[in-house]
Amino acid sequence: MAHGEVYAEQFGWNTDFEAMVAGIVGDYATGHDPAREGAWIAEIDGARAGSSSACDDEPGVAKLRTLLVTPAARGLGVGAELVNRVLSFARSAGYTRVTLWTTTTQSSARRIYEAAGFALTSEDPRHSFGHDLLGQDWALDLAPVTAASRR
C-alpha cells in the first residue's frame, strides 16, 4: 500500500503499480525460502521509513525488489542502508550477481544503485502504471567472500 500511495503522489502512477508490488510481496509471503530470500523494513523512531527485499531470480542471481523510502525519511541514508542489507544478504546466501528493474523516473533510487556499484545493462520504453516510461535493468557482480575480505 505504501508503494502505491507514494508513487501515486510523487509520479501520478495508477493502481497497476500497487498491484505489481502487492503481487511481489504476496509471492514472497506465501512461498519464500528464508535461506535464499529476505525482506527488510526500516524504521525511524518506531515509524516505517522504507523497505527492500532480495528474491531468488535464477541460479546465482538475486533480484533486489520493493525498495521504498518514505518521503519523511528521504535524505537520511535509509535507501542506501536498505540496498546494503540486500547486498550483504545476497553475498552471505552465495549469490554472485544482483539485478534490479527501475525506471528513469525514479532518479533518487537510481543514484543509490549507482553508488552501490550497480551498472545499467539495458533500457526499454514501455507504457506502464498509466505513463510512458523508460524501464531500466541494472546489475552488480558480487565479489566472492574470502577469508581476507571478512577481516
CSV table of C-alpha atoms in Angstrom, one decimal:
chain,number,residue,atom,x,y,z
A,1,MET,CA,0.0,0.0,0.0
A,2,ALA,CA,2.8,2.4,0.9
A,3,HIS,CA,4.4,1.9,-2.6
A,4,GLY,CA,1.1,2.7,-4.2
A,5,GLU,CA,0.5,5.8,-2.2
A,6,VAL,CA,4.0,7.2,-2.5
A,7,TYR,CA,4.3,6.7,-6.3
A,8,ALA,CA,0.7,7.9,-7.0
A,9,GLU,CA,1.6,11.1,-5.1
A,10,GLN,CA,5.1,11.5,-6.5
A,11,PHE,CA,4.7,10.3,-10.1
A,12,GLY,CA,1.0,10.1,-10.7
A,13,TRP,CA,1.2,6.3,-11.2
A,14,ASN,CA,-2.0,4.4,-11.3
A,15,THR,CA,-3.0,1.3,-9.2
A,16,ASP,CA,-1.2,-1.0,-11.6
A,17,PHE,CA,2.0,-0.2,-9.8
A,18,GLU,CA,0.5,-1.0,-6.4
A,19,ALA,CA,-0.9,-4.3,-7.8
A,20,MET,CA,2.5,-5.3,-9.1
A,21,VAL,CA,4.1,-4.6,-5.7
A,22,ALA,CA,1.3,-6.5,-3.9
A,23,GLY,CA,2.0,-9.5,-6.2
A,24,ILE,CA,5.7,-9.4,-5.4
A,25,VAL,CA,5.0,-9.1,-1.6
A,26,GLY,CA,2.3,-11.8,-1.8
A,27,ASP,CA,4.5,-14.2,-3.6
A,28,TYR,CA,7.3,-13.6,-1.0
A,29,ALA,CA,4.9,-14.0,1.9
A,30,THR,CA,3.5,-17.3,0.7
A,31,GLY,CA,6.5,-19.1,-0.6
A,32,HIS,CA,9.9,-17.6,0.1
A,33,ASP,CA,13.0,-19.6,1.0
A,34,PRO,CA,14.5,-17.9,4.1
A,35,ALA,CA,17.9,-19.1,3.1
A,36,ARG,CA,17.7,-17.6,-0.4
A,37,GLU,CA,15.3,-14.6,0.1
A,38,GLY,CA,14.9,-11.8,2.6
A,39,ALA,CA,12.9,-8.6,3.3
A,40,TRP,CA,13.6,-5.6,5.4
A,41,ILE,CA,11.5,-2.8,6.8
A,42,ALA,CA,13.4,0.3,8.1
A,43,GLU,CA,12.0,2.2,11.0
A,44,ILE,CA,12.8,5.6,12.4
A,45,ASP,CA,11.6,6.3,15.9
A,46,GLY,CA,9.1,3.4,15.6
A,47,ALA,CA,7.6,4.6,12.3
A,48,ARG,CA,8.1,2.7,9.0
A,49,ALA,CA,10.6,4.5,6.9
A,50,GLY,CA,11.2,2.1,4.0
A,51,SER,CA,11.6,-1.4,2.7
A,52,SER,CA,13.6,-3.6,0.4
A,53,SER,CA,13.8,-7.3,-0.5
A,54,ALA,CA,16.0,-9.9,-2.1
A,55,CYS,CA,14.3,-12.5,-4.2
A,56,ASP,CA,15.8,-15.6,-5.9
A,57,ASP,CA,15.8,-14.8,-9.6
A,58,GLU,CA,17.8,-17.5,-11.4
A,59,PRO,CA,20.8,-19.7,-10.4
A,60,GLY,CA,23.4,-17.5,-8.7
A,61,VAL,CA,21.3,-14.3,-9.2
A,62,ALA,CA,19.3,-12.4,-6.7
A,63,LYS,CA,16.9,-9.7,-7.6
A,64,LEU,CA,16.6,-6.5,-5.5
A,65,ARG,CA,12.9,-5.7,-5.2
A,66,THR,CA,10.5,-3.3,-3.4
A,67,LEU,CA,12.9,-0.6,-2.5
A,68,LEU,CA,11.0,2.2,-1.0
A,69,VAL,CA,11.9,5.2,1.2
A,70,THR,CA,9.1,7.2,2.6
A,71,PRO,CA,9.2,10.9,1.8
A,72,ALA,CA,9.8,11.8,5.5
A,73,ALA,CA,12.8,9.5,5.6
A,74,ARG,CA,14.5,10.7,2.4
A,75,GLY,CA,18.0,12.1,2.7
A,76,LEU,CA,18.7,10.1,5.9
A,77,GLY,CA,20.6,7.2,4.3
A,78,VAL,CA,17.7,4.8,4.6
A,79,GLY,CA,17.7,3.8,1.0
A,80,ALA,CA,21.5,3.2,0.9
A,81,GLU,CA,21.2,1.1,4.1
A,82,LEU,CA,18.3,-1.0,2.7
A,83,VAL,CA,20.3,-1.7,-0.5
A,84,ASN,CA,23.4,-2.6,1.6
A,85,ARG,CA,21.2,-5.1,3.5
A,86,VAL,CA,20.1,-6.7,0.3
A,87,LEU,CA,23.7,-6.9,-1.0
A,88,SER,CA,25.1,-8.3,2.3
A,89,PHE,CA,22.3,-10.9,2.4
A,90,ALA,CA,23.0,-11.8,-1.3
A,91,ARG,CA,26.7,-12.3,-0.6
A,92,SER,CA,26.0,-14.4,2.5
A,93,ALA,CA,23.5,-16.5,0.6
A,94,GLY,CA,26.1,-17.3,-2.1
A,95,TYR,CA,24.7,-15.2,-4.9
A,96,THR,CA,27.3,-13.9,-7.4
A,97,ARG,CA,25.1,-11.3,-9.1
A,98,VAL,CA,22.2,-9.0,-8.1
A,99,THR,CA,19.9,-7.5,-10.6
A,100,LEU,CA,17.0,-5.0,-10.4
A,101,TRP,CA,14.5,-3.2,-12.6
A,102,THR,CA,13.6,0.5,-12.2
A,103,THR,CA,12.6,3.5,-14.3
A,104,THR,CA,14.3,6.7,-15.3
A,105,THR,CA,11.5,8.4,-13.3
A,106,GLN,CA,13.0,7.0,-10.1
A,107,SER,CA,16.1,9.2,-10.1
A,108,SER,CA,16.8,9.0,-6.3
A,109,ALA,CA,16.7,5.2,-6.3
A,110,ARG,CA,19.0,5.2,-9.4
A,111,ARG,CA,21.6,7.3,-7.6
A,112,ILE,CA,21.5,4.8,-4.7
A,113,TYR,CA,22.0,1.9,-7.1
A,114,GLU,CA,24.9,3.7,-8.9
A,115,ALA,CA,26.6,4.5,-5.5
A,116,ALA,CA,26.3,0.8,-4.6
A,117,GLY,CA,28.1,-0.2,-7.8
A,118,PHE,CA,25.2,-1.3,-10.0
A,119,ALA,CA,25.6,-0.7,-13.7
A,120,LEU,CA,22.9,-0.1,-16.3
A,121,THR,CA,22.6,-3.1,-18.6
A,122,SER,CA,19.5,-2.3,-20.7
A,123,GLU,CA,16.7,0.2,-21.3
A,124,ASP,CA,13.3,-0.3,-22.8
A,125,PRO,CA,10.4,2.1,-23.4
A,126,ARG,CA,7.1,0.9,-22.2
A,127,HIS,CA,3.7,2.1,-21.2
A,128,SER,CA,3.2,1.2,-17.5
A,129,PHE,CA,1.4,2.5,-14.5
A,130,GLY,CA,-0.6,4.9,-16.7
A,131,HIS,CA,2.5,6.6,-18.2
A,132,ASP,CA,5.1,6.2,-21.0
A,133,LEU,CA,8.2,5.2,-19.1
A,134,LEU,CA,11.8,4.2,-19.8
A,135,GLY,CA,12.4,0.9,-17.9
A,136,GLN,CA,15.9,0.1,-16.9
A,137,ASP,CA,17.7,-3.1,-15.9
A,138,TRP,CA,20.7,-2.8,-13.6
A,139,ALA,CA,23.2,-5.4,-12.4
A,140,LEU,CA,26.0,-5.8,-9.9
A,141,ASP,CA,28.5,-8.6,-9.9
A,142,LEU,CA,29.4,-9.5,-6.3
A,143,ALA,CA,32.9,-10.1,-5.3
A,144,PRO,CA,33.4,-13.5,-3.8
A,145,VAL,CA,33.7,-13.6,0.0
A,146,THR,CA,37.1,-14.6,1.0
A,147,ALA,CA,38.8,-15.0,4.4
A,148,ALA,CA,40.7,-11.8,3.7
A,149,SER,CA,37.6,-9.8,2.9
A,150,ARG,CA,35.9,-10.9,6.2
A,151,ARG,CA,38.6,-9.2,8.3
